[in-house]
Short mmCIF file of C-alpha atoms in Angstrom, two decimals:
data_model
loop_
_atom_site.label_atom_id
_atom_site.label_comp_id
_atom_site.label_asym_id
_atom_site.label_seq_id
_atom_site.Cartn_x
_atom_site.Cartn_y
_atom_site.Cartn_z
CA UNK A 33 108.92 37.30 60.47
CA UNK A 34 108.51 33.80 61.61
CA UNK A 35 105.70 32.80 59.29
CA UNK A 36 107.47 34.39 56.04
CA UNK A 37 110.49 32.06 56.91
CA UNK A 38 108.51 29.08 56.86
CA UNK A 39 106.87 29.77 53.38
CA UNK A 40 110.30 30.95 51.94
CA UNK A 41 111.41 27.28 53.08
CA UNK A 42 108.28 25.58 52.08
CA UNK A 43 108.87 27.11 48.24
CA UNK A 44 112.41 26.29 48.20
CA UNK A 45 111.66 22.42 49.10
CA UNK A 46 109.22 22.38 46.33
CA UNK A 47 111.57 23.77 44.00
CA UNK A 48 114.15 21.01 45.05
CA UNK A 49 111.50 18.34 44.41
CA UNK A 50 110.75 19.59 41.03
CA UNK A 51 114.44 19.66 40.07
CA UNK A 52 114.88 15.96 41.23
CA UNK A 53 111.69 14.74 39.19
CA UNK A 54 113.21 17.04 36.10
CA UNK A 55 116.44 14.86 36.43
CA UNK A 56 114.56 11.69 36.42
CA UNK A 57 112.53 12.27 33.46
CA UNK A 58 115.41 13.25 31.76
CA UNK A 59 117.02 10.34 32.39
CA UNK A 60 114.80 8.27 30.98
CA UNK A 61 114.61 10.04 27.63
CA UNK A 62 111.02 11.41 27.78
CA UNK A 63 109.97 14.83 26.87
CA UNK A 64 107.03 16.54 28.70
CA UNK A 65 104.91 18.86 26.16
CA UNK A 66 101.59 20.32 26.79
CA UNK A 67 98.43 18.31 25.81
CA UNK A 68 97.08 18.25 22.22
CA UNK A 69 94.05 19.72 20.98
CA UNK A 70 90.67 17.17 20.69
CA UNK A 71 90.26 15.07 17.61
CA UNK A 72 87.05 15.27 15.21
CA UNK A 73 84.49 12.96 16.00
CA UNK A 74 84.01 10.13 14.42
CA UNK A 75 81.48 8.28 12.05
CA UNK A 76 77.96 7.18 12.91
CA UNK A 77 77.66 3.33 12.77
CA UNK A 78 75.30 1.34 10.59
CA UNK A 79 72.13 1.03 11.99
CA UNK A 80 71.23 -2.11 14.02
CA UNK A 81 68.47 -5.11 12.89
CA UNK A 82 64.86 -4.55 14.21
CA UNK A 83 64.09 -6.54 16.99
CA UNK A 84 61.87 -9.51 17.16
CA UNK A 85 57.96 -8.76 17.40
CA UNK A 86 57.01 -9.03 21.18
CA UNK A 87 53.99 -11.50 22.11
CA UNK A 88 50.53 -10.58 21.78
CA UNK A 89 49.02 -9.01 24.64
CA UNK A 90 45.63 -10.01 26.47
CA UNK A 91 42.51 -8.72 24.52
CA UNK A 92 41.07 -5.74 26.51
CA UNK A 93 37.96 -5.39 28.03
CA UNK A 94 34.75 -4.48 25.26
CA UNK A 95 34.44 -0.61 25.36
CA UNK A 96 30.96 1.41 25.52
CA UNK A 97 28.92 2.12 22.35
CA UNK A 98 29.56 5.51 20.83
CA UNK A 99 26.38 7.37 19.78
CA UNK A 100 24.99 7.04 16.27
CA UNK A 101 26.66 9.61 13.82
CA UNK A 102 24.58 11.89 11.71
CA UNK A 103 22.89 10.82 9.04
CA UNK A 104 25.06 11.34 5.62
CA UNK A 105 23.40 12.91 2.54
CA UNK A 106 21.62 11.13 -0.09
CA UNK A 107 24.00 10.05 -2.74
CA UNK A 108 23.63 10.56 -6.28
CA UNK A 109 21.24 8.65 -8.47
CA UNK A 110 23.01 6.14 -10.52
CA UNK A 111 22.85 5.46 -14.06
CA UNK A 112 20.17 3.46 -15.64
CA UNK A 113 21.12 -0.22 -16.13
CA UNK A 114 20.66 -1.97 -18.90
CA UNK A 115 17.22 -3.50 -20.15
CA UNK A 116 16.78 -7.07 -19.01
CA UNK A 117 15.83 -10.15 -21.23
CA UNK A 118 12.18 -10.30 -22.02
CA UNK A 119 10.42 -13.16 -19.26
CA UNK A 120 8.56 -15.91 -20.28
CA UNK A 121 4.66 -15.52 -20.89
CA UNK A 122 3.04 -16.11 -18.01
CA UNK A 123 -0.30 -18.56 -18.09
CA UNK A 124 -3.91 -17.27 -18.88
CA UNK A 125 -5.66 -16.22 -16.33
CA UNK A 126 -9.18 -16.57 -15.37
CA UNK A 127 -11.52 -14.11 -17.56
CA UNK A 128 -13.07 -11.30 -16.27
CA UNK A 129 -16.58 -11.08 -16.93
CA UNK A 130 -19.02 -8.35 -16.06
CA UNK A 131 -22.68 -10.00 -15.46
CA UNK A 132 -25.57 -7.70 -17.19
CA UNK A 133 -28.88 -8.27 -16.28
CA UNK A 134 -31.87 -5.87 -17.23
CA UNK A 135 -35.41 -6.02 -18.55
CA UNK A 136 -38.35 -3.49 -19.35
CA UNK A 137 -41.95 -4.86 -20.22
CA UNK A 138 -45.30 -3.42 -20.68
CA UNK A 139 -48.98 -4.29 -20.77
CA UNK A 140 -50.96 -4.20 -23.70
CA UNK A 141 -54.73 -4.07 -24.50
CA UNK A 142 -55.02 -7.99 -24.24
CA UNK A 143 -53.01 -8.17 -20.70
CA UNK A 144 -54.43 -4.96 -19.26
CA UNK A 145 -57.06 -5.23 -15.85
CA UNK A 146 -54.55 -8.50 -14.86
CA UNK A 147 -56.13 -11.28 -12.41
CA UNK A 148 -55.55 -10.76 -8.94
CA UNK A 149 -53.44 -12.48 -6.41
CA UNK A 150 -50.77 -13.58 -9.29
CA UNK A 151 -48.00 -12.33 -11.15
CA UNK A 152 -48.75 -9.95 -13.88
CA UNK A 153 -47.96 -11.24 -17.07
CA UNK A 154 -46.54 -8.04 -19.33
CA UNK A 155 -46.33 -9.34 -22.60
CA UNK A 156 -44.77 -6.03 -24.26
CA UNK A 157 -41.08 -6.39 -24.50
CA UNK A 158 -39.38 -3.09 -24.26
CA UNK A 159 -35.76 -4.99 -23.33
CA UNK A 160 -35.15 -8.42 -22.56
CA UNK A 161 -31.75 -9.17 -24.22
CA UNK A 162 -30.68 -11.66 -21.52
CA UNK A 163 -33.82 -13.16 -21.24
CA UNK A 164 -34.21 -13.03 -17.47
CA UNK A 165 -38.03 -11.87 -17.32
CA UNK A 166 -40.08 -14.69 -18.81
CA UNK A 167 -43.48 -13.25 -19.93
CA UNK A 168 -45.05 -16.44 -20.06
CA UNK A 169 -44.86 -16.45 -16.17
CA UNK A 170 -44.70 -12.83 -15.21
CA UNK A 171 -41.63 -13.62 -13.21
CA UNK A 172 -37.85 -12.18 -13.44
CA UNK A 173 -35.37 -14.69 -12.30
CA UNK A 174 -31.82 -13.89 -10.92
CA UNK A 175 -28.66 -15.40 -12.68
CA UNK A 176 -26.10 -13.49 -10.75
CA UNK A 177 -26.42 -12.43 -7.16
CA UNK A 178 -26.24 -8.73 -6.51
CA UNK A 179 -28.20 -5.41 -5.72
CA UNK A 180 -31.22 -5.09 -8.39
CA UNK A 181 -33.53 -1.96 -8.71
CA UNK A 182 -36.92 -2.82 -9.97
CA UNK A 183 -39.62 -0.08 -10.87
CA UNK A 184 -43.06 -0.12 -12.17
CA UNK A 185 -45.22 3.06 -13.57
CA UNK A 186 -48.77 2.47 -13.77
CA UNK A 187 -51.83 4.12 -15.37
CA UNK A 188 -55.12 3.75 -13.92
CA UNK A 189 -58.33 3.67 -15.18
CA UNK A 190 -61.85 2.43 -13.99
CA UNK A 191 -60.89 0.69 -11.16
CA UNK A 192 -58.90 1.10 -8.03
CA UNK A 193 -55.44 -0.27 -8.02
CA UNK A 194 -53.25 -2.08 -5.16
CA UNK A 195 -50.11 -3.87 -6.10
CA UNK A 196 -47.00 -5.24 -4.31
CA UNK A 197 -43.75 -6.19 -5.26
CA UNK A 198 -42.90 -9.58 -4.56
CA UNK A 199 -40.02 -11.89 -3.99
CA UNK A 200 -39.83 -15.24 -3.85
CA UNK A 201 -43.31 -14.93 -2.30
CA UNK A 202 -42.98 -12.31 0.38
CA UNK A 203 -44.48 -8.64 -0.38
CA UNK A 204 -41.62 -6.11 -0.13
CA UNK A 205 -43.61 -2.95 -0.88
CA UNK A 206 -47.28 -1.98 -1.87
CA UNK A 207 -48.95 0.73 -4.00
CA UNK A 208 -52.20 2.03 -3.97
CA UNK A 209 -54.23 4.40 -6.02
CA UNK A 210 -58.04 5.22 -5.75
CA UNK A 211 -59.66 6.13 -8.65
CA UNK A 212 -61.23 9.29 -9.04
CA UNK A 213 -62.21 9.87 -12.89
CA UNK A 214 -60.65 9.87 -16.29
CA UNK A 215 -56.83 8.52 -15.65
CA UNK A 216 -54.41 8.12 -12.60
CA UNK A 217 -51.05 7.51 -12.56
CA UNK A 218 -48.95 5.74 -9.79
CA UNK A 219 -45.50 4.25 -9.55
CA UNK A 220 -43.18 2.68 -6.97
CA UNK A 221 -39.89 1.03 -6.86
CA UNK A 222 -37.15 -0.43 -4.50
CA UNK A 223 -33.56 -1.76 -4.38
CA UNK A 224 -33.44 -5.77 -3.45
CA UNK A 225 -30.43 -7.68 -2.65
CA UNK A 226 -30.93 -11.04 -4.63
CA UNK A 227 -29.33 -14.83 -4.95
CA UNK A 228 -28.91 -16.50 -7.92
CA UNK A 229 -32.71 -18.13 -8.68
CA UNK A 230 -34.37 -15.58 -6.79
CA UNK A 231 -37.60 -14.51 -8.48
CA UNK A 232 -39.37 -11.07 -8.30
CA UNK A 233 -42.63 -10.00 -9.81
CA UNK A 234 -45.78 -7.91 -9.46
CA UNK A 235 -49.16 -8.95 -8.48
CA UNK A 236 -52.53 -7.36 -8.01
CA UNK A 237 -53.44 -7.72 -4.14
CA UNK A 238 -56.87 -7.07 -2.78
CA UNK A 239 -59.36 -8.53 -5.12
CA UNK A 240 -60.61 -7.77 -8.56
CA UNK A 241 -62.00 -4.25 -7.58
CA UNK A 242 -58.29 -3.38 -7.01
CA UNK A 243 -56.77 -4.38 -10.69
CA UNK A 244 -57.41 -1.15 -12.54
CA UNK A 245 -54.08 -1.14 -14.18
CA UNK A 246 -54.59 0.19 -17.80
CA UNK A 247 -52.72 0.37 -21.20
CA UNK A 248 -53.71 1.21 -24.72
CA UNK A 249 -52.24 2.74 -27.99
CA UNK A 250 -51.74 6.09 -25.65
CA UNK A 251 -51.19 4.83 -22.00
CA UNK A 252 -48.83 2.45 -20.68
CA UNK A 253 -48.18 0.56 -17.25
CA UNK A 254 -44.53 -0.81 -17.11
CA UNK A 255 -42.47 -2.99 -15.05
CA UNK A 256 -38.53 -2.68 -15.16
CA UNK A 257 -35.64 -3.96 -13.19
CA UNK A 258 -31.93 -4.22 -14.02
CA UNK A 259 -28.56 -5.15 -11.87
CA UNK A 260 -26.78 -2.17 -10.12
CA UNK A 261 -23.73 -4.47 -9.13
CA UNK A 262 -22.84 -7.87 -7.94
CA UNK A 263 -22.26 -9.20 -4.78
#
């Protein structure tokens, strides 16, 4: 076949070129061999130096505030510290004084059936340590402003009784007893707000027919008062 002949001719031509090439190579003193096996990898090099710092960037926008965190547990109580040095003595303060005021007085056989429309002069002193009651005038004088309690107990005999508790000339309360025979009893009392210098007393009102305040060895007519608290 024509194609077979063509391939044979081409093969012969290639062999002819190869022989010519080998001859040229031999004439140059070069021996052609097979490629060698790959060599071992080289060692790693030394690490390089760090690069220079970059320029500082622009400040970013402020972020939103976060939610508050949970409250932590209470810590353990610390040890007690050392005792400090004693301080300087302070200045002496004002002395706290509790005011005292009280009296209790009564009639005697000499002062029973007192005059009307005037302070009754109780001359039997039961208690008058502060001397705020004056037996010469029959008046109590306030020395410490505050609330005071006044009371009186009357033995009624032979006449009617009508008395008034008086503060600075003003009648505060009245007590009346109509005598029925033998002996009667009458009493009265009130809390008054007094200022320093105020005066309080007991007096007969309504005339001599209402002054039956009686006293003897077995019967008493008394007048008392005391400070409850200062204003």
